[in-house]
């Protein structure tokens, strides 16, 4: 079994490939829009908004009214959510 840091790195690489393949706009520091982050996680964008407005399990950035998520934070969230660690 892969350890957590390796699993996070592997998941990050997969998220980056998926974002590029889907044609998502990826910032220089690896951030995507809230809608794109939701798509990558396989959840509704409304769920991301609800999380952000309540418990925010994934760190987010808000500038000029635009909310973005760093792919590395999504990878950490995915791997830390695993039940078998």
PDB file of N, CA and C in Angstrom:
ATOM      1  N   UNK A   1       0.841  -1.184   0.000  1.00  0.00           N
ATOM      2  CA  UNK A   1       0.000   0.000   0.000  1.00  0.00           C
ATOM      3  C   UNK A   1       0.886   1.246   0.000  1.00  0.00           C
ATOM      4  N   UNK A   2       0.446   2.264  -0.705  1.00  0.00           N
ATOM      5  CA  UNK A   2       1.139   3.532  -0.821  1.00  0.00           C
ATOM      6  C   UNK A   2       0.983   4.329   0.474  1.00  0.00           C
ATOM      7  N   UNK A   3       2.047   5.065   0.885  1.00  0.00           N
ATOM      8  CA  UNK A   3       1.871   5.915   2.062  1.00  0.00           C
ATOM      9  C   UNK A   3       1.148   7.202   1.651  1.00  0.00           C
ATOM     10  N   UNK A   4       0.701   7.957   2.634  1.00  0.00           N
ATOM     11  CA  UNK A   4      -0.149   9.118   2.376  1.00  0.00           C
ATOM     12  C   UNK A   4       0.531  10.157   1.469  1.00  0.00           C
ATOM     13  N   UNK A   5       1.792  10.573   1.739  1.00  0.00           N
ATOM     14  CA  UNK A   5       2.398  11.564   0.842  1.00  0.00           C
ATOM     15  C   UNK A   5       2.499  11.081  -0.607  1.00  0.00           C
ATOM     16  N   UNK A   6       2.818   9.816  -0.809  1.00  0.00           N
ATOM     17  CA  UNK A   6       2.878   9.280  -2.171  1.00  0.00           C
ATOM     18  C   UNK A   6       1.495   9.239  -2.813  1.00  0.00           C
ATOM     19  N   UNK A   7       0.497   8.877  -2.029  1.00  0.00           N
ATOM     20  CA  UNK A   7      -0.874   8.829  -2.543  1.00  0.00           C
ATOM     21  C   UNK A   7      -1.345  10.228  -2.928  1.00  0.00           C
ATOM     22  N   UNK A   8      -0.998  11.236  -2.126  1.00  0.00           N
ATOM     23  CA  UNK A   8      -1.374  12.613  -2.440  1.00  0.00           C
ATOM     24  C   UNK A   8      -0.704  13.061  -3.731  1.00  0.00           C
ATOM     25  N   UNK A   9       0.577  12.766  -3.875  1.00  0.00           N
ATOM     26  CA  UNK A   9       1.304  13.141  -5.095  1.00  0.00           C
ATOM     27  C   UNK A   9       0.696  12.450  -6.315  1.00  0.00           C
ATOM     28  N   UNK A  10       0.338  11.189  -6.179  1.00  0.00           N
ATOM     29  CA  UNK A  10      -0.274  10.442  -7.271  1.00  0.00           C
ATOM     30  C   UNK A  10      -1.637  11.036  -7.641  1.00  0.00           C
ATOM     31  N   UNK A  11      -2.430  11.348  -6.640  1.00  0.00           N
ATOM     32  CA  UNK A  11      -3.751  11.937  -6.879  1.00  0.00           C
ATOM     33  C   UNK A  11      -3.620  13.319  -7.504  1.00  0.00           C
ATOM     34  N   UNK A  12      -2.659  14.109  -7.055  1.00  0.00           N
ATOM     35  CA  UNK A  12      -2.434  15.429  -7.638  1.00  0.00           C
ATOM     36  C   UNK A  12      -2.099  15.306  -9.119  1.00  0.00           C
ATOM     37  N   UNK A  13      -1.237  14.380  -9.468  1.00  0.00           N
ATOM     38  CA  UNK A  13      -0.880  14.180 -10.881  1.00  0.00           C
ATOM     39  C   UNK A  13      -2.117  13.806 -11.696  1.00  0.00           C
ATOM     40  N   UNK A  14      -2.975  12.972 -11.136  1.00  0.00           N
ATOM     41  CA  UNK A  14      -4.202  12.577 -11.833  1.00  0.00           C
ATOM     42  C   UNK A  14      -5.150  13.759 -11.990  1.00  0.00           C
ATOM     43  N   UNK A  15      -5.276  14.577 -10.953  1.00  0.00           N
ATOM     44  CA  UNK A  15      -6.133  15.757 -11.034  1.00  0.00           C
ATOM     45  C   UNK A  15      -5.616  16.737 -12.086  1.00  0.00           C
ATOM     46  N   UNK A  16      -4.300  16.927 -12.134  1.00  0.00           N
ATOM     47  CA  UNK A  16      -3.714  17.825 -13.130  1.00  0.00           C
ATOM     48  C   UNK A  16      -4.003  17.328 -14.543  1.00  0.00           C
ATOM     49  N   UNK A  17      -3.816  16.026 -14.774  1.00  0.00           N
ATOM     50  CA  UNK A  17      -4.100  15.453 -16.095  1.00  0.00           C
ATOM     51  C   UNK A  17      -5.572  15.606 -16.447  1.00  0.00           C
ATOM     52  N   UNK A  18      -6.447  15.346 -15.492  1.00  0.00           N
ATOM     53  CA  UNK A  18      -7.882  15.449 -15.736  1.00  0.00           C
ATOM     54  C   UNK A  18      -8.278  16.890 -16.044  1.00  0.00           C
ATOM     55  N   UNK A  19      -7.699  17.842 -15.330  1.00  0.00           N
ATOM     56  CA  UNK A  19      -8.018  19.253 -15.557  1.00  0.00           C
ATOM     57  C   UNK A  19      -7.571  19.687 -16.952  1.00  0.00           C
ATOM     58  N   UNK A  20      -6.379  19.290 -17.343  1.00  0.00           N
ATOM     59  CA  UNK A  20      -5.869  19.654 -18.673  1.00  0.00           C
ATOM     60  C   UNK A  20      -6.700  18.979 -19.758  1.00  0.00           C
ATOM     61  N   UNK A  21      -7.004  17.700 -19.580  1.00  0.00           N
ATOM     62  CA  UNK A  21      -7.797  16.958 -20.559  1.00  0.00           C
ATOM     63  C   UNK A  21      -9.180  17.579 -20.730  1.00  0.00           C
ATOM     64  N   UNK A  22      -9.772  18.039 -19.633  1.00  0.00           N
ATOM     65  CA  UNK A  22     -11.104  18.633 -19.677  1.00  0.00           C
ATOM     66  C   UNK A  22     -11.079  20.074 -20.197  1.00  0.00           C
ATOM     67  N   UNK A  23      -9.885  20.639 -20.353  1.00  0.00           N
ATOM     68  CA  UNK A  23      -9.778  22.011 -20.837  1.00  0.00           C
ATOM     69  C   UNK A  23     -10.067  23.055 -19.778  1.00  0.00           C
ATOM     70  N   UNK A  24      -9.945  22.685 -18.499  1.00  0.00           N
ATOM     71  CA  UNK A  24     -10.176  23.635 -17.421  1.00  0.00           C
ATOM     72  C   UNK A  24      -9.062  24.681 -17.412  1.00  0.00           C
ATOM     73  N   UNK A  25      -9.418  25.901 -17.035  1.00  0.00           N
ATOM     74  CA  UNK A  25      -8.414  26.949 -16.859  1.00  0.00           C
ATOM     75  C   UNK A  25      -7.679  26.643 -15.563  1.00  0.00           C
ATOM     76  N   UNK A  26      -6.373  26.526 -15.663  1.00  0.00           N
ATOM     77  CA  UNK A  26      -5.524  26.201 -14.515  1.00  0.00           C
ATOM     78  C   UNK A  26      -4.581  27.374 -14.287  1.00  0.00           C
ATOM     79  N   UNK A  27      -4.650  27.984 -13.108  1.00  0.00           N
ATOM     80  CA  UNK A  27      -3.788  29.136 -12.827  1.00  0.00           C
ATOM     81  C   UNK A  27      -2.338  28.674 -12.693  1.00  0.00           C
ATOM     82  N   UNK A  28      -1.432  29.637 -12.690  1.00  0.00           N
ATOM     83  CA  UNK A  28       0.000  29.324 -12.587  1.00  0.00           C
ATOM     84  C   UNK A  28       0.327  28.582 -11.296  1.00  0.00           C
ATOM     85  N   UNK A  29      -0.443  28.823 -10.252  1.00  0.00           N
ATOM     86  CA  UNK A  29      -0.187  28.139  -8.987  1.00  0.00           C
ATOM     87  C   UNK A  29      -1.113  26.935  -8.779  1.00  0.00           C
ATOM     88  N   UNK A  30      -1.745  26.472  -9.852  1.00  0.00           N
ATOM     89  CA  UNK A  30      -2.499  25.221  -9.796  1.00  0.00           C
ATOM     90  C   UNK A  30      -3.899  25.314  -9.231  1.00  0.00           C
ATOM     91  N   UNK A  31      -4.572  26.446  -9.456  1.00  0.00           N
ATOM     92  CA  UNK A  31      -5.942  26.597  -8.980  1.00  0.00           C
ATOM     93  C   UNK A  31      -6.935  26.489 -10.126  1.00  0.00           C
ATOM     94  N   UNK A  32      -8.138  25.990  -9.771  1.00  0.00           N
ATOM     95  CA  UNK A  32      -9.243  25.881 -10.731  1.00  0.00           C
ATOM     96  C   UNK A  32     -10.477  26.531 -10.118  1.00  0.00           C
ATOM     97  N   UNK A  33     -11.464  26.801 -10.953  1.00  0.00           N
ATOM     98  CA  UNK A  33     -12.707  27.411 -10.470  1.00  0.00           C
ATOM     99  C   UNK A  33     -13.449  26.445  -9.552  1.00  0.00           C
ATOM    100  N   UNK A  34     -14.412  26.997  -8.836  1.00  0.00           N
ATOM    101  CA  UNK A  34     -15.223  26.174  -7.941  1.00  0.00           C
ATOM    102  C   UNK A  34     -15.990  25.105  -8.719  1.00  0.00           C
ATOM    103  N   UNK A  35     -16.543  25.482  -9.866  1.00  0.00           N
ATOM    104  CA  UNK A  35     -17.284  24.518 -10.683  1.00  0.00           C
ATOM    105  C   UNK A  35     -16.366  23.403 -11.173  1.00  0.00           C
ATOM    106  N   UNK A  36     -15.152  23.765 -11.590  1.00  0.00           N
ATOM    107  CA  UNK A  36     -14.210  22.749 -12.065  1.00  0.00           C
ATOM    108  C   UNK A  36     -13.732  21.858 -10.921  1.00  0.00           C
ATOM    109  N   UNK A  37     -13.516  22.446  -9.746  1.00  0.00           N
ATOM    110  CA  UNK A  37     -13.126  21.656  -8.576  1.00  0.00           C
ATOM    111  C   UNK A  37     -14.213  20.638  -8.241  1.00  0.00           C
ATOM    112  N   UNK A  38     -15.460  21.081  -8.291  1.00  0.00           N
ATOM    113  CA  UNK A  38     -16.584  20.181  -8.009  1.00  0.00           C
ATOM    114  C   UNK A  38     -16.606  19.035  -9.017  1.00  0.00           C
ATOM    115  N   UNK A  39     -16.410  19.359 -10.288  1.00  0.00           N
ATOM    116  CA  UNK A  39     -16.384  18.323 -11.318  1.00  0.00           C
ATOM    117  C   UNK A  39     -15.280  17.307 -11.035  1.00  0.00           C
ATOM    118  N   UNK A  40     -14.103  17.789 -10.683  1.00  0.00           N
ATOM    119  CA  UNK A  40     -12.983  16.888 -10.400  1.00  0.00           C
ATOM    120  C   UNK A  40     -13.257  15.988  -9.196  1.00  0.00           C
ATOM    121  N   UNK A  41     -14.008  16.510  -8.226  1.00  0.00           N
ATOM    122  CA  UNK A  41     -14.364  15.712  -7.045  1.00  0.00           C
ATOM    123  C   UNK A  41     -15.585  14.830  -7.286  1.00  0.00           C
ATOM    124  N   UNK A  42     -16.289  15.075  -8.387  1.00  0.00           N
ATOM    125  CA  UNK A  42     -17.483  14.286  -8.685  1.00  0.00           C
ATOM    126  C   UNK A  42     -18.686  14.670  -7.851  1.00  0.00           C
ATOM    127  N   UNK A  43     -18.745  15.948  -7.473  1.00  0.00           N
ATOM    128  CA  UNK A  43     -19.871  16.434  -6.677  1.00  0.00           C
ATOM    129  C   UNK A  43     -20.480  17.656  -7.373  1.00  0.00           C
ATOM    130  N   UNK A  44     -21.613  18.100  -6.899  1.00  0.00           N
ATOM    131  CA  UNK A  44     -22.270  19.277  -7.459  1.00  0.00           C
ATOM    132  C   UNK A  44     -21.558  20.546  -6.996  1.00  0.00           C
ATOM    133  N   UNK A  45     -21.549  21.546  -7.860  1.00  0.00           N
ATOM    134  CA  UNK A  45     -20.957  22.836  -7.494  1.00  0.00           C
ATOM    135  C   UNK A  45     -21.652  23.415  -6.270  1.00  0.00           C
ATOM    136  N   UNK A  46     -22.951  23.159  -6.138  1.00  0.00           N
ATOM    137  CA  UNK A  46     -23.689  23.623  -4.966  1.00  0.00           C
ATOM    138  C   UNK A  46     -23.159  23.024  -3.673  1.00  0.00           C
ATOM    139  N   UNK A  47     -22.677  21.798  -3.752  1.00  0.00           N
ATOM    140  CA  UNK A  47     -22.082  21.166  -2.570  1.00  0.00           C
ATOM    141  C   UNK A  47     -20.825  21.910  -2.161  1.00  0.00           C
ATOM    142  N   UNK A  48     -20.010  22.292  -3.134  1.00  0.00           N
ATOM    143  CA  UNK A  48     -18.799  23.068  -2.828  1.00  0.00           C
ATOM    144  C   UNK A  48     -19.178  24.390  -2.162  1.00  0.00           C
ATOM    145  N   UNK A  49     -20.209  25.048  -2.684  1.00  0.00           N
ATOM    146  CA  UNK A  49     -20.668  26.312  -2.083  1.00  0.00           C
ATOM    147  C   UNK A  49     -21.149  26.086  -0.655  1.00  0.00           C
ATOM    148  N   UNK A  50     -21.915  25.026  -0.452  1.00  0.00           N
ATOM    149  CA  UNK A  50     -22.411  24.736   0.900  1.00  0.00           C
ATOM    150  C   UNK A  50     -21.261  24.468   1.855  1.00  0.00           C
ATOM    151  N   UNK A  51     -20.285  23.684   1.402  1.00  0.00           N
ATOM    152  CA  UNK A  51     -19.115  23.422   2.254  1.00  0.00           C
ATOM    153  C   UNK A  51     -18.402  24.727   2.590  1.00  0.00           C
ATOM    154  N   UNK A  52     -18.212  25.548   1.578  1.00  0.00           N
ATOM    155  CA  UNK A  52     -17.498  26.814   1.767  1.00  0.00           C
ATOM    156  C   UNK A  52     -18.242  27.704   2.752  1.00  0.00           C
ATOM    157  N   UNK A  53     -19.567  27.699   2.685  1.00  0.00           N
ATOM    158  CA  UNK A  53     -20.366  28.551   3.562  1.00  0.00           C
ATOM    159  C   UNK A  53     -20.580  27.966   4.956  1.00  0.00           C
ATOM    160  N   UNK A  54     -20.183  26.714   5.149  1.00  0.00           N
ATOM    161  CA  UNK A  54     -20.375  26.118   6.481  1.00  0.00           C
ATOM    162  C   UNK A  54     -19.055  25.634   7.066  1.00  0.00           C
ATOM    163  N   UNK A  55     -18.600  24.487   6.635  1.00  0.00           N
ATOM    164  CA  UNK A  55     -17.442  23.890   7.308  1.00  0.00           C
ATOM    165  C   UNK A  55     -16.168  23.875   6.487  1.00  0.00           C
ATOM    166  N   UNK A  56     -16.238  24.172   5.198  1.00  0.00           N
ATOM    167  CA  UNK A  56     -15.080  24.291   4.304  1.00  0.00           C
ATOM    168  C   UNK A  56     -14.019  23.212   4.520  1.00  0.00           C
ATOM    169  N   UNK A  57     -14.307  21.942   4.146  1.00  0.00           N
ATOM    170  CA  UNK A  57     -13.300  20.892   4.315  1.00  0.00           C
ATOM    171  C   UNK A  57     -12.117  21.028   3.355  1.00  0.00           C
ATOM    172  N   UNK A  58     -12.268  21.869   2.343  1.00  0.00           N
ATOM    173  CA  UNK A  58     -11.179  22.112   1.397  1.00  0.00           C
ATOM    174  C   UNK A  58     -10.875  23.612   1.421  1.00  0.00           C
ATOM    175  N   UNK A  59      -9.612  23.976   1.664  1.00  0.00           N
ATOM    176  CA  UNK A  59      -9.273  25.408   1.635  1.00  0.00           C
ATOM    177  C   UNK A  59      -9.606  26.016   0.274  1.00  0.00           C
ATOM    178  N   UNK A  60     -10.015  27.273   0.290  1.00  0.00           N
ATOM    179  CA  UNK A  60     -10.363  27.951  -0.959  1.00  0.00           C
ATOM    180  C   UNK A  60      -9.791  29.362  -0.949  1.00  0.00           C
ATOM    181  N   UNK A  61      -9.782  29.963  -2.123  1.00  0.00           N
ATOM    182  CA  UNK A  61      -9.303  31.321  -2.313  1.00  0.00           C
ATOM    183  C   UNK A  61     -10.456  32.145  -2.878  1.00  0.00           C
ATOM    184  N   UNK A  62     -10.581  33.371  -2.404  1.00  0.00           N
ATOM    185  CA  UNK A  62     -11.639  34.237  -2.916  1.00  0.00           C
ATOM    186  C   UNK A  62     -11.026  35.599  -3.212  1.00  0.00           C
ATOM    187  N   UNK A  63     -11.045  35.959  -4.480  1.00  0.00           N
ATOM    188  CA  UNK A  63     -10.511  37.251  -4.902  1.00  0.00           C
ATOM    189  C   UNK A  63     -11.451  37.822  -5.947  1.00  0.00           C
ATOM    190  N   UNK A  64     -11.884  39.036  -5.733  1.00  0.00           N
ATOM    191  CA  UNK A  64     -12.772  39.681  -6.685  1.00  0.00           C
ATOM    192  C   UNK A  64     -14.074  38.940  -6.896  1.00  0.00           C
ATOM    193  N   UNK A  65     -14.537  38.258  -5.864  1.00  0.00           N
ATOM    194  CA  UNK A  65     -15.783  37.507  -5.961  1.00  0.00           C
ATOM    195  C   UNK A  65     -15.632  36.142  -6.614  1.00  0.00           C
ATOM    196  N   UNK A  66     -14.440  35.809  -7.092  1.00  0.00           N
ATOM    197  CA  UNK A  66     -14.207  34.520  -7.740  1.00  0.00           C
ATOM    198  C   UNK A  66     -13.585  33.550  -6.737  1.00  0.00           C
ATOM    199  N   UNK A  67     -14.170  32.372  -6.636  1.00  0.00           N
ATOM    200  CA  UNK A  67     -13.684  31.349  -5.717  1.00  0.00           C
ATOM    201  C   UNK A  67     -12.906  30.306  -6.509  1.00  0.00           C
ATOM    202  N   UNK A  68     -11.712  29.987  -6.027  1.00  0.00           N
ATOM    203  CA  UNK A  68     -10.881  28.974  -6.676  1.00  0.00           C
ATOM    204  C   UNK A  68     -10.330  28.006  -5.631  1.00  0.00           C
ATOM    205  N   UNK A  69      -9.915  26.854  -6.126  1.00  0.00           N
ATOM    206  CA  UNK A  69      -9.364  25.807  -5.269  1.00  0.00           C
ATOM    207  C   UNK A  69      -8.056  25.322  -5.866  1.00  0.00           C
ATOM    208  N   UNK A  70      -7.057  25.120  -5.031  1.00  0.00           N
ATOM    209  CA  UNK A  70      -5.772  24.600  -5.483  1.00  0.00           C
ATOM    210  C   UNK A  70      -5.894  23.083  -5.635  1.00  0.00           C
ATOM    211  N   UNK A  71      -5.397  22.565  -6.749  1.00  0.00           N
ATOM    212  CA  UNK A  71      -5.471  21.117  -6.991  1.00  0.00           C
ATOM    213  C   UNK A  71      -4.768  20.330  -5.890  1.00  0.00           C
ATOM    214  N   UNK A  72      -3.688  20.868  -5.356  1.00  0.00           N
ATOM    215  CA  UNK A  72      -2.986  20.148  -4.283  1.00  0.00           C
ATOM    216  C   UNK A  72      -3.868  20.006  -3.045  1.00  0.00           C
ATOM    217  N   UNK A  73      -4.702  21.018  -2.756  1.00  0.00           N
ATOM    218  CA  UNK A  73      -5.634  20.923  -1.622  1.00  0.00           C
ATOM    219  C   UNK A  73      -6.722  19.890  -1.899  1.00  0.00           C
ATOM    220  N   UNK A  74      -7.169  19.810  -3.157  1.00  0.00           N
ATOM    221  CA  UNK A  74      -8.150  18.777  -3.518  1.00  0.00           C
ATOM    222  C   UNK A  74      -7.548  17.386  -3.339  1.00  0.00           C
ATOM    223  N   UNK A  75      -6.289  17.220  -3.731  1.00  0.00           N
ATOM    224  CA  UNK A  75      -5.624  15.916  -3.593  1.00  0.00           C
ATOM    225  C   UNK A  75      -5.506  15.514  -2.122  1.00  0.00           C
ATOM    226  N   UNK A  76      -5.139  16.468  -1.272  1.00  0.00           N
ATOM    227  CA  UNK A  76      -5.052  16.187   0.171  1.00  0.00           C
ATOM    228  C   UNK A  76      -6.418  15.793   0.702  1.00  0.00           C
ATOM    229  N   UNK A  77      -7.457  16.549   0.335  1.00  0.00           N
ATOM    230  CA  UNK A  77      -8.813  16.244   0.778  1.00  0.00           C
ATOM    231  C   UNK A  77      -9.216  14.829   0.367  1.00  0.00           C
ATOM    232  N   UNK A  78      -8.961  14.475  -0.881  1.00  0.00           N
ATOM    233  CA  UNK A  78      -9.338  13.144  -1.376  1.00  0.00           C
ATOM    234  C   UNK A  78      -8.636  12.059  -0.574  1.00  0.00           C
ATOM    235  N   UNK A  79      -7.339  12.174  -0.410  1.00  0.00           N
ATOM    236  CA  UNK A  79      -6.577  11.119   0.262  1.00  0.00           C
ATOM    237  C   UNK A  79      -6.828  11.069   1.761  1.00  0.00           C
ATOM    238  N   UNK A  80      -7.031  12.217   2.387  1.00  0.00           N
ATOM    239  CA  UNK A  80      -7.313  12.228   3.822  1.00  0.00           C
ATOM    240  C   UNK A  80      -8.718  11.711   4.119  1.00  0.00           C
ATOM    241  N   UNK A  81      -9.584  11.662   3.101  1.00  0.00           N
ATOM    242  CA  UNK A  81     -10.935  11.156   3.274  1.00  0.00           C
ATOM    243  C   UNK A  81     -11.011   9.642   3.185  1.00  0.00           C
ATOM    244  N   UNK A  82      -9.910   9.012   2.804  1.00  0.00           N
ATOM    245  CA  UNK A  82      -9.899   7.555   2.688  1.00  0.00           C
ATOM    246  C   UNK A  82     -10.149   6.914   4.037  1.00  0.00           C
ATOM    247  N   UNK A  83     -10.887   5.859   4.028  1.00  0.00           N
ATOM    248  CA  UNK A  83     -11.240   5.150   5.258  1.00  0.00           C
ATOM    249  C   UNK A  83     -10.177   4.140   5.682  1.00  0.00           C
ATOM    250  N   UNK A  84      -9.283   3.771   4.773  1.00  0.00           N
ATOM    251  CA  UNK A  84      -8.345   2.686   5.091  1.00  0.00           C
ATOM    252  C   UNK A  84      -6.956   3.146   5.506  1.00  0.00           C
ATOM    253  N   UNK A  85      -6.786   4.434   5.803  1.00  0.00           N
ATOM    254  CA  UNK A  85      -5.459   4.886   6.253  1.00  0.00           C
ATOM    255  C   UNK A  85      -5.345   4.522   7.688  1.00  0.00           C
TER     256      UNK A  85
END
